[in-house]
Amino acid sequence: MERERSKKAFEEAVQYIAGGVNSPVRALKAVGETPLFIDHAVDNKIYDIDGNAYTDYCLSWGVFLLGHAHPSVNQAVHEAVERGSSYGIPSLPETELAKLVRKCFPSMQRMRFVNSGTEATMSAIRLARGYTNRKYIVKFEGNYHGHADHLLVSAGSGVARLGNASSAGVPREFVSQTLVAPYNDTEAVKKIFEEYGQEIAAVILEPVAANMGVVLPDNKFLPFLREITSAYQSLLIFDEVITGFRLSSGGAQKWFGIEPDLTTLGKIVGGGFPAAVFGGRAEIMEMLAPNGPVYQAGTLSGNPVAMSAGIATLTQLMREGFYEELNGRVDAFDKELREVAKEKNMVLNRVGPMFTLFFTQGEVRNFSDVNRTDQQRFAAFFRYMLRHGVYVSPSQFESNFISIKHTKEDLERFVELVRGFND
Ligand code: KE4
């Protein structure tokens, strides 16, 4: 597969855009490639400017559960944009999408739309601190909650590749109230609460980690966090920017039956347009301006175009049988992929339509396990799959995603390609 035009496009982009990309993980540095430049995408495929087609398992980092360019989303957006793209004044689509979100996430009694997952988690943390009048937050190694300063410590996703605890430019003081524990480590959390308990505003986590690759919570982990935060009157925040609408229409909180105090959603909720949302118990959300003293705002928050894309997306995924169809197809794939992964000294972590193949042996249940994986082998695997027209998420610290448009044949071919991989 020739990618000359992408290479030339990248040489030009780097003269204008930092690193040639508008988000680091796209640079493909981790896998020793230069980025693809995409011409268009539809359903389960992306097409680069050299005319190559790839089955896409990254789906813009988990956005396209319906597949790229879904007709009903496109139509909704075309109609919305004819009516003006933003008013900076309330519009009916905002309430309409909020109703659908609450139908899927009953714990979100009140909510507020923002433009990115980063804004959603940053706002949720500020709200938790304002509501509890406490300053400490607890996060977990390898969890990524966007790039707000106080959350860029021991973070996953692209930060995991920086090789240090957090990003340059974040003064130590900014993260001095961010306490970090290993994922799945109840003892470490217990110790933190014994020392700081009365001053902890919130615990925030990915209820299924996806930003260190997919790492599932141990059976007791989420119930334990629910119990200890309630005991200390700290808030439990589920960052469901990835798991929301992906594991089920009600995300991880429905899948595991644990109700957080606050939830953040992104990606799928905007249908591919800049929208995210945070929400939770009414008495907490009432602390937000204009009713309460916690300030949070955004020019394009709730804009009718993104709201219309979200409404069209949720309308599709809330259809009877959507998740049965999606998970039925994926479950069949799991058995075969698990077997071939074992033959190839890989570990498959999967839940619902999100999965990671780790280049290691034994269990992968936290960030240090992921840091022991063979990054060179992963990079070789990525390049091998790319040569065969499959775009997997370009980092061991990311999840792969399956959309409703991925066919049984796609999944069978994925398994055959893994079988044929000899690094
Ligand atoms: P955004 O600000 O990128 O919309 O969302 C931040 C965020 C928050 N919480 C979770 C659990 C997330 O996964 C993310 C963003 N995910 C990454 C990929 N793992 C976005 C891709 C990128 O950074 O380019």
Short mmCIF file of C-alpha atoms and ligand atoms in Angstrom, two decimals:
data_model
loop_
_atom_site.label_atom_id
_atom_site.label_comp_id
_atom_site.label_asym_id
_atom_site.label_seq_id
_atom_site.Cartn_x
_atom_site.Cartn_y
_atom_site.Cartn_z
CA MET A 1 0.00 0.00 0.00
CA GLU A 2 1.56 3.25 -1.17
CA ARG A 3 1.04 6.21 1.15
CA GLU A 4 3.08 8.82 -0.73
CA ARG A 5 0.37 11.50 -0.67
CA SER A 6 -0.11 11.09 3.08
CA LYS A 7 3.63 11.41 3.59
CA LYS A 8 3.74 14.62 1.53
CA ALA A 9 0.67 15.97 3.34
CA PHE A 10 2.36 15.33 6.67
CA GLU A 11 5.55 17.14 5.54
CA GLU A 12 3.39 20.18 4.79
CA ALA A 13 1.23 19.91 7.92
CA VAL A 14 4.24 20.00 10.25
CA GLN A 15 5.06 23.47 8.88
CA TYR A 16 1.78 24.84 10.24
CA ILE A 17 0.44 22.50 12.93
CA ALA A 18 2.43 21.47 16.01
CA GLY A 19 3.75 18.00 15.29
CA GLY A 20 1.57 18.00 12.17
CA VAL A 21 -1.42 16.76 14.18
CA ASN A 22 -4.20 18.26 16.24
CA SER A 23 -3.95 15.54 18.85
CA PRO A 24 -0.73 13.66 19.71
CA VAL A 25 -1.97 10.08 19.57
CA ARG A 26 -2.76 10.47 15.85
CA ALA A 27 0.90 11.06 15.03
CA LEU A 28 1.55 7.29 14.99
CA LYS A 29 4.94 7.94 16.63
CA ALA A 30 4.32 5.03 19.01
CA VAL A 31 4.15 2.64 16.05
CA GLY A 32 6.96 4.11 13.94
CA GLU A 33 4.72 5.42 11.16
CA THR A 34 3.72 8.82 9.81
CA PRO A 35 -0.01 9.56 10.04
CA LEU A 36 -2.56 8.67 7.40
CA PHE A 37 -4.43 11.58 5.88
CA ILE A 38 -8.02 10.54 5.46
CA ASP A 39 -10.11 11.54 2.46
CA HIS A 40 -13.44 10.14 3.67
CA ALA A 41 -15.02 7.51 5.90
CA VAL A 42 -18.23 5.54 5.78
CA ASP A 43 -19.61 2.67 7.90
CA ASN A 44 -16.65 0.53 9.08
CA LYS A 45 -14.11 1.91 6.62
CA ILE A 46 -11.73 4.85 6.31
CA TYR A 47 -10.15 5.84 2.97
CA ASP A 48 -6.82 7.69 2.84
CA ILE A 49 -5.80 10.28 0.24
CA ASP A 50 -3.73 7.63 -1.57
CA GLY A 51 -6.92 5.70 -2.25
CA ASN A 52 -6.26 2.94 0.29
CA ALA A 53 -9.19 1.51 2.26
CA TYR A 54 -8.92 0.27 5.84
CA THR A 55 -11.36 -1.46 8.16
CA ASP A 56 -11.35 0.95 11.08
CA TYR A 57 -11.16 -0.38 14.68
CA CYS A 58 -10.26 3.05 16.12
CA LEU A 59 -13.50 4.77 14.98
CA SER A 60 -12.16 8.22 15.89
CA TRP A 61 -11.28 6.88 19.37
CA GLY A 62 -14.60 5.25 20.03
CA VAL A 63 -17.03 7.80 18.60
CA PHE A 64 -18.67 5.83 15.79
CA LEU A 65 -20.67 3.02 17.39
CA LEU A 66 -23.06 3.41 14.42
CA GLY A 67 -20.18 3.47 11.93
CA HIS A 68 -18.88 6.52 10.07
CA ALA A 69 -21.27 8.93 8.28
CA HIS A 70 -24.50 7.26 9.37
CA PRO A 71 -27.26 8.54 7.03
CA SER A 72 -29.65 9.52 9.81
CA VAL A 73 -26.94 11.49 11.61
CA ASN A 74 -25.89 13.20 8.38
CA GLN A 75 -29.47 14.09 7.55
CA ALA A 76 -30.12 15.49 11.04
CA VAL A 77 -26.99 17.64 10.80
CA HIS A 78 -27.80 18.91 7.31
CA GLU A 79 -31.27 19.97 8.47
CA ALA A 80 -29.93 21.54 11.69
CA VAL A 81 -27.19 23.55 10.03
CA GLU A 82 -29.73 25.16 7.65
CA ARG A 83 -31.37 26.70 10.75
CA GLY A 84 -28.10 28.27 11.98
CA SER A 85 -25.35 26.42 13.84
CA SER A 86 -25.38 28.19 17.19
CA TYR A 87 -27.51 30.78 18.90
CA GLY A 88 -25.82 31.23 22.28
CA ILE A 89 -29.43 31.10 23.50
CA PRO A 90 -31.34 27.94 24.55
CA SER A 91 -32.91 25.76 21.83
CA LEU A 92 -35.25 22.76 21.94
CA PRO A 93 -32.70 20.15 20.72
CA GLU A 94 -30.73 20.67 23.96
CA THR A 95 -33.65 19.54 26.09
CA GLU A 96 -34.51 16.77 23.62
CA LEU A 97 -31.02 15.28 23.83
CA ALA A 98 -30.99 15.71 27.62
CA LYS A 99 -34.21 13.66 27.82
CA LEU A 100 -32.62 10.84 25.80
CA VAL A 101 -29.43 10.94 27.91
CA ARG A 102 -31.46 10.74 31.12
CA LYS A 103 -33.53 7.88 29.74
CA CYS A 104 -30.27 5.97 29.25
CA PHE A 105 -28.58 7.26 32.42
CA PRO A 106 -31.29 7.76 35.09
CA SER A 107 -28.56 8.77 37.59
CA MET A 108 -28.11 11.97 35.57
CA GLN A 109 -31.10 13.77 37.02
CA ARG A 110 -29.63 17.08 35.83
CA MET A 111 -26.87 17.60 33.31
CA ARG A 112 -24.97 20.17 31.31
CA PHE A 113 -23.59 19.88 27.79
CA VAL A 114 -20.02 20.93 26.99
CA ASN A 115 -17.77 20.53 23.94
CA SER A 116 -15.30 17.81 24.92
CA GLY A 117 -14.68 15.05 27.41
CA THR A 118 -11.94 17.19 28.94
CA GLU A 119 -14.43 19.96 29.69
CA ALA A 120 -16.87 17.41 31.12
CA THR A 121 -14.37 15.88 33.58
CA MET A 122 -12.78 19.24 34.46
CA SER A 123 -16.23 20.67 35.24
CA ALA A 124 -17.33 17.58 37.19
CA ILE A 125 -14.23 17.80 39.40
CA ARG A 126 -14.76 21.53 40.06
CA LEU A 127 -18.40 20.82 40.88
CA ALA A 128 -17.46 17.98 43.25
CA ARG A 129 -15.01 20.25 45.07
CA GLY A 130 -17.60 23.03 45.24
CA TYR A 131 -20.36 20.71 46.47
CA THR A 132 -18.26 18.97 49.16
CA ASN A 133 -16.09 21.99 49.98
CA ARG A 134 -13.11 19.61 49.92
CA LYS A 135 -9.94 19.80 47.83
CA TYR A 136 -8.49 16.30 47.20
CA ILE A 137 -9.43 14.08 44.29
CA VAL A 138 -8.45 10.46 43.72
CA LYS A 139 -7.67 9.09 40.26
CA PHE A 140 -6.06 5.88 39.05
CA GLU A 141 -2.79 5.17 37.26
CA GLY A 142 -3.37 4.75 33.56
CA ASN A 143 -6.79 6.38 33.56
CA TYR A 144 -7.07 9.34 31.21
CA HIS A 145 -9.72 11.96 31.78
CA GLY A 146 -8.67 14.54 29.19
CA HIS A 147 -5.96 17.16 29.50
CA ALA A 148 -7.08 19.45 32.35
CA ASP A 149 -3.96 20.26 34.40
CA HIS A 150 -4.98 18.58 37.66
CA LEU A 151 -5.84 15.32 35.91
CA LEU A 152 -2.62 15.04 33.88
CA VAL A 153 -0.85 12.86 36.41
CA SER A 154 -0.11 9.15 35.92
CA ALA A 155 -2.52 9.46 33.01
CA GLY A 156 -3.04 6.98 30.23
CA SER A 157 -3.66 7.44 26.51
CA GLY A 158 -1.11 9.75 24.90
CA VAL A 159 0.32 10.85 28.27
CA ALA A 160 1.33 7.26 29.02
CA ARG A 161 3.86 7.62 26.23
CA LEU A 162 5.48 10.72 27.78
CA GLY A 163 7.41 8.52 30.16
CA ASN A 164 6.87 10.77 33.14
CA ALA A 165 4.22 11.19 35.81
CA SER A 166 2.51 14.06 34.07
CA SER A 167 2.84 16.66 31.35
CA ALA A 168 5.49 19.37 31.34
CA GLY A 169 3.91 22.74 32.04
CA VAL A 170 1.83 21.41 34.93
CA PRO A 171 3.28 22.90 38.14
CA ARG A 172 3.60 20.41 40.98
CA GLU A 173 1.19 22.58 42.99
CA PHE A 174 -1.54 21.91 40.40
CA VAL A 175 -1.43 18.17 41.01
CA SER A 176 -0.61 18.25 44.74
CA GLN A 177 -4.26 17.58 45.54
CA THR A 178 -4.58 14.76 43.04
CA LEU A 179 -4.03 11.45 44.82
CA VAL A 180 -3.22 8.43 42.65
CA ALA A 181 -3.74 4.72 43.25
CA PRO A 182 -3.13 1.68 41.06
CA TYR A 183 -6.31 0.56 39.24
CA ASN A 184 -8.04 -2.38 40.99
CA ASP A 185 -6.00 -1.78 44.18
CA THR A 186 -8.57 -1.56 46.98
CA GLU A 187 -5.89 -1.60 49.69
CA ALA A 188 -4.20 1.48 48.23
CA VAL A 189 -7.54 3.30 48.08
CA LYS A 190 -8.30 2.30 51.66
CA LYS A 191 -4.95 3.78 52.79
CA ILE A 192 -5.64 7.03 50.93
CA PHE A 193 -9.04 7.36 52.60
CA GLU A 194 -7.58 6.55 56.03
CA GLU A 195 -5.17 9.44 55.57
CA TYR A 196 -7.24 12.00 53.62
CA GLY A 197 -10.81 10.68 53.84
CA GLN A 198 -12.55 13.75 55.27
CA GLU A 199 -10.83 15.98 52.69
CA ILE A 200 -11.54 13.92 49.56
CA ALA A 201 -14.05 15.60 47.27
CA ALA A 202 -14.29 12.78 44.75
CA VAL A 203 -12.92 9.62 43.25
CA ILE A 204 -12.90 9.69 39.45
CA LEU A 205 -12.28 6.64 37.30
CA GLU A 206 -12.95 4.94 34.04
CA PRO A 207 -15.32 2.15 35.21
CA VAL A 208 -13.71 0.04 32.51
CA ALA A 209 -10.26 1.43 31.78
CA ALA A 210 -9.64 2.01 28.09
CA ASN A 211 -6.73 4.47 28.13
CA MET A 212 -4.16 1.95 29.18
CA GLY A 213 -5.74 -0.47 26.77
CA VAL A 214 -8.85 -2.24 28.04
CA VAL A 215 -8.50 -3.21 31.70
CA LEU A 216 -11.58 -4.51 33.46
CA PRO A 217 -12.46 -3.71 37.07
CA ASP A 218 -12.10 -6.68 39.44
CA ASN A 219 -15.53 -7.88 40.60
CA LYS A 220 -15.25 -6.11 43.94
CA PHE A 221 -13.57 -2.91 42.73
CA LEU A 222 -16.58 -0.79 41.72
CA PRO A 223 -18.81 -1.89 44.65
CA PHE A 224 -15.86 -1.14 46.99
CA LEU A 225 -15.44 2.38 45.55
CA ARG A 226 -19.17 3.02 45.82
CA GLU A 227 -19.12 1.94 49.46
CA ILE A 228 -16.01 3.84 50.58
CA THR A 229 -16.97 7.10 48.87
CA SER A 230 -20.44 6.95 50.46
CA ALA A 231 -18.90 6.19 53.87
CA TYR A 232 -16.67 9.28 53.65
CA GLN A 233 -19.29 11.46 51.86
CA SER A 234 -17.00 11.86 48.87
CA LEU A 235 -18.50 11.76 45.39
CA LEU A 236 -17.99 8.87 42.97
CA ILE A 237 -17.50 10.10 39.39
CA PHE A 238 -17.73 7.60 36.53
CA ASP A 239 -15.87 8.94 33.52
CA GLU A 240 -17.94 7.15 30.85
CA VAL A 241 -16.62 9.16 27.91
CA ILE A 242 -15.68 5.81 26.35
CA THR A 243 -17.94 3.27 28.09
CA GLY A 244 -21.06 5.43 27.88
CA PHE A 245 -23.52 4.06 25.27
CA ARG A 246 -20.80 1.56 24.28
CA LEU A 247 -21.14 -1.19 26.92
CA SER A 248 -24.90 -0.71 26.89
CA SER A 249 -27.33 2.14 26.36
CA GLY A 250 -26.66 2.93 30.03
CA GLY A 251 -22.90 2.45 29.84
CA ALA A 252 -20.85 0.76 32.56
CA GLN A 253 -23.12 1.87 35.39
CA LYS A 254 -25.94 -0.20 33.86
CA TRP A 255 -23.59 -3.06 32.86
CA PHE A 256 -22.21 -3.39 36.43
CA GLY A 257 -25.25 -2.06 38.33
CA ILE A 258 -23.34 0.64 40.26
CA GLU A 259 -24.75 4.17 40.44
CA PRO A 260 -22.17 7.00 40.61
CA ASP A 261 -22.91 10.49 41.94
CA LEU A 262 -21.70 12.15 38.74
CA THR A 263 -21.15 10.83 35.22
CA THR A 264 -19.25 12.26 32.28
CA LEU A 265 -20.09 11.26 28.70
CA GLY A 266 -18.50 12.21 25.38
CA LYS A 267 -17.69 10.75 21.95
CA ILE A 268 -20.84 8.73 21.06
CA VAL A 269 -23.18 11.32 22.67
CA GLY A 270 -22.17 13.92 20.06
CA GLY A 271 -22.48 11.53 17.12
CA GLY A 272 -19.10 12.71 15.80
CA PHE A 273 -19.66 16.41 16.57
CA PRO A 274 -18.06 18.33 19.45
CA ALA A 275 -20.35 17.54 22.37
CA ALA A 276 -19.98 15.95 25.78
CA VAL A 277 -22.04 16.11 28.95
CA PHE A 278 -21.68 15.80 32.71
CA GLY A 279 -24.49 15.26 35.17
CA GLY A 280 -25.77 13.56 38.27
CA ARG A 281 -27.86 14.09 41.37
CA ALA A 282 -29.98 17.25 41.18
CA GLU A 283 -28.76 18.68 44.49
CA ILE A 284 -25.18 18.46 43.27
CA MET A 285 -25.91 19.97 39.85
CA GLU A 286 -27.88 22.83 41.44
CA MET A 287 -24.50 24.12 42.69
CA LEU A 288 -23.70 25.17 39.13
CA ALA A 289 -24.10 28.79 38.02
CA PRO A 290 -26.50 30.44 37.46
CA ASN A 291 -28.29 28.77 40.41
CA GLY A 292 -25.20 28.04 42.48
CA PRO A 293 -21.67 29.30 43.14
CA VAL A 294 -19.70 26.84 40.93
CA TYR A 295 -18.93 28.52 37.63
CA GLN A 296 -18.89 26.62 34.33
CA ALA A 297 -19.62 27.92 30.83
CA GLY A 298 -19.08 27.50 27.06
CA THR A 299 -19.86 29.48 23.92
CA LEU A 300 -20.89 26.54 21.77
CA SER A 301 -22.15 24.32 24.59
CA GLY A 302 -25.42 22.67 23.55
CA ASN A 303 -25.25 23.98 19.98
CA PRO A 304 -28.18 22.66 17.93
CA VAL A 305 -26.00 20.96 15.29
CA ALA A 306 -24.15 18.74 17.79
CA MET A 307 -27.38 18.21 19.71
CA SER A 308 -29.12 17.04 16.51
CA ALA A 309 -26.27 14.62 15.78
CA GLY A 310 -26.54 13.29 19.34
CA ILE A 311 -30.33 12.90 19.09
CA ALA A 312 -30.02 10.98 15.80
CA THR A 313 -27.29 8.77 17.26
CA LEU A 314 -29.08 7.91 20.49
CA THR A 315 -32.33 7.32 18.60
CA GLN A 316 -30.52 4.64 16.60
CA LEU A 317 -28.76 2.94 19.50
CA MET A 318 -31.90 2.94 21.65
CA ARG A 319 -33.71 0.86 19.02
CA GLU A 320 -34.94 -2.54 20.26
CA GLY A 321 -32.27 -5.21 19.70
CA PHE A 322 -29.38 -2.87 18.83
CA TYR A 323 -27.04 -4.15 21.57
CA GLU A 324 -28.19 -7.74 21.22
CA GLU A 325 -27.21 -7.56 17.52
CA LEU A 326 -23.87 -5.84 18.28
CA ASN A 327 -22.86 -8.00 21.24
CA GLY A 328 -24.07 -11.23 19.65
CA ARG A 329 -21.68 -10.68 16.73
CA VAL A 330 -18.83 -9.68 19.03
CA ASP A 331 -19.24 -12.58 21.47
CA ALA A 332 -18.73 -15.08 18.63
CA PHE A 333 -15.54 -13.19 17.69
CA ASP A 334 -14.25 -13.28 21.27
CA LYS A 335 -13.85 -17.07 21.50
CA GLU A 336 -11.81 -17.37 18.30
CA LEU A 337 -9.72 -14.27 18.96
CA ARG A 338 -8.95 -15.39 22.53
CA GLU A 339 -7.68 -18.74 21.28
CA VAL A 340 -5.45 -17.29 18.55
CA ALA A 341 -4.17 -14.57 20.90
CA LYS A 342 -3.03 -17.26 23.32
CA GLU A 343 -1.22 -19.10 20.50
CA LYS A 344 0.55 -15.83 19.64
CA ASN A 345 1.55 -14.92 23.21
CA MET A 346 -0.95 -12.09 23.37
CA VAL A 347 -3.57 -11.35 26.04
CA LEU A 348 -7.08 -10.30 24.99
CA ASN A 349 -8.97 -7.99 27.34
CA ARG A 350 -12.49 -7.36 26.09
CA VAL A 351 -15.81 -6.15 27.36
CA GLY A 352 -18.71 -5.63 24.98
CA PRO A 353 -17.53 -4.07 21.70
CA MET A 354 -14.21 -2.74 23.04
CA PHE A 355 -11.00 -4.74 23.26
CA THR A 356 -7.21 -4.64 23.41
CA LEU A 357 -4.64 -7.25 22.43
CA PHE A 358 -1.72 -6.93 24.85
CA PHE A 359 1.70 -8.18 23.77
CA THR A 360 2.49 -9.96 26.99
CA GLN A 361 1.55 -13.08 28.90
CA GLY A 362 -0.44 -13.45 32.10
CA GLU A 363 -3.09 -11.10 33.45
CA VAL A 364 -3.27 -7.40 32.54
CA ARG A 365 -5.16 -5.73 35.38
CA ASN A 366 -3.35 -2.42 35.95
CA PHE A 367 -0.99 0.19 34.49
CA SER A 368 2.22 -1.56 35.58
CA ASP A 369 1.06 -4.74 33.82
CA VAL A 370 0.53 -2.72 30.63
CA ASN A 371 3.94 -1.11 30.99
CA ARG A 372 5.48 -4.58 30.82
CA THR A 373 4.03 -5.27 27.40
CA ASP A 374 6.29 -5.49 24.34
CA GLN A 375 5.87 -2.13 22.61
CA GLN A 376 8.08 -3.12 19.68
CA ARG A 377 5.97 -6.18 18.97
CA PHE A 378 2.83 -4.05 19.20
CA ALA A 379 4.30 -1.56 16.71
CA ALA A 380 5.16 -4.40 14.31
CA PHE A 381 1.60 -5.73 14.69
CA PHE A 382 0.11 -2.31 13.94
CA ARG A 383 2.22 -1.97 10.76
CA TYR A 384 1.37 -5.54 9.71
CA MET A 385 -2.38 -4.90 10.11
CA LEU A 386 -2.07 -1.59 8.26
CA ARG A 387 -0.41 -3.35 5.32
CA HIS A 388 -3.41 -5.69 5.28
CA GLY A 389 -5.95 -2.87 5.23
CA VAL A 390 -6.87 -2.84 8.91
CA TYR A 391 -6.45 0.26 11.09
CA VAL A 392 -6.23 -0.76 14.75
CA SER A 393 -5.90 1.92 17.43
CA PRO A 394 -2.27 3.05 17.09
CA SER A 395 -1.10 2.48 20.66
CA GLN A 396 -0.93 -0.32 23.20
CA PHE A 397 -2.47 2.22 25.61
CA GLU A 398 -5.71 2.44 23.66
CA SER A 399 -8.80 0.37 23.04
CA ASN A 400 -10.10 -1.02 19.76
CA PHE A 401 -13.77 -0.58 18.97
CA ILE A 402 -16.35 -2.50 16.96
CA SER A 403 -19.30 -0.69 15.39
CA ILE A 404 -22.68 -2.04 14.34
CA LYS A 405 -21.33 -1.79 10.76
CA HIS A 406 -18.47 -4.26 11.36
CA THR A 407 -19.54 -7.49 9.68
CA LYS A 408 -19.02 -11.09 10.76
CA GLU A 409 -16.57 -11.35 7.82
CA ASP A 410 -14.60 -8.34 9.13
CA LEU A 411 -14.22 -10.00 12.51
CA GLU A 412 -13.31 -13.39 11.02
CA ARG A 413 -10.67 -11.68 8.86
CA PHE A 414 -9.30 -9.90 11.95
CA VAL A 415 -8.81 -13.30 13.62
CA GLU A 416 -7.15 -14.75 10.49
CA LEU A 417 -4.77 -11.80 10.30
CA VAL A 418 -3.78 -12.23 13.95
CA ARG A 419 -3.18 -15.93 13.21
CA GLY A 420 -0.94 -14.93 10.32
CA PHE A 421 1.10 -12.43 12.32
CA ASN A 422 4.68 -13.54 12.84
CA ASP A 423 6.67 -10.66 14.20
P1 KE4 B 1 -11.75 14.70 24.82
O1 KE4 B 1 -11.36 15.99 25.53
O2 KE4 B 1 -10.60 14.14 23.99
O3 KE4 B 1 -13.04 14.82 24.04
O4 KE4 B 1 -12.08 13.61 25.97
C1 KE4 B 1 -11.14 13.37 26.96
C2 KE4 B 1 -11.38 11.99 27.55
C3 KE4 B 1 -11.98 11.89 28.79
N1 KE4 B 1 -12.22 10.69 29.35
C4 KE4 B 1 -11.91 9.53 28.71
C5 KE4 B 1 -12.20 8.22 29.37
C6 KE4 B 1 -11.30 9.58 27.42
O5 KE4 B 1 -10.97 8.42 26.80
C7 KE4 B 1 -11.04 10.82 26.83
C8 KE4 B 1 -10.37 10.96 25.48
N2 KE4 B 1 -9.90 9.74 24.88
C9 KE4 B 1 -8.78 9.86 24.00
C10 KE4 B 1 -8.41 8.49 23.43
N3 KE4 B 1 -8.25 7.49 24.39
C11 KE4 B 1 -9.01 10.86 22.91
C12 KE4 B 1 -8.11 10.75 21.72
C13 KE4 B 1 -7.13 11.87 21.66
O6 KE4 B 1 -6.66 12.32 22.73
O7 KE4 B 1 -6.81 12.28 20.52
#
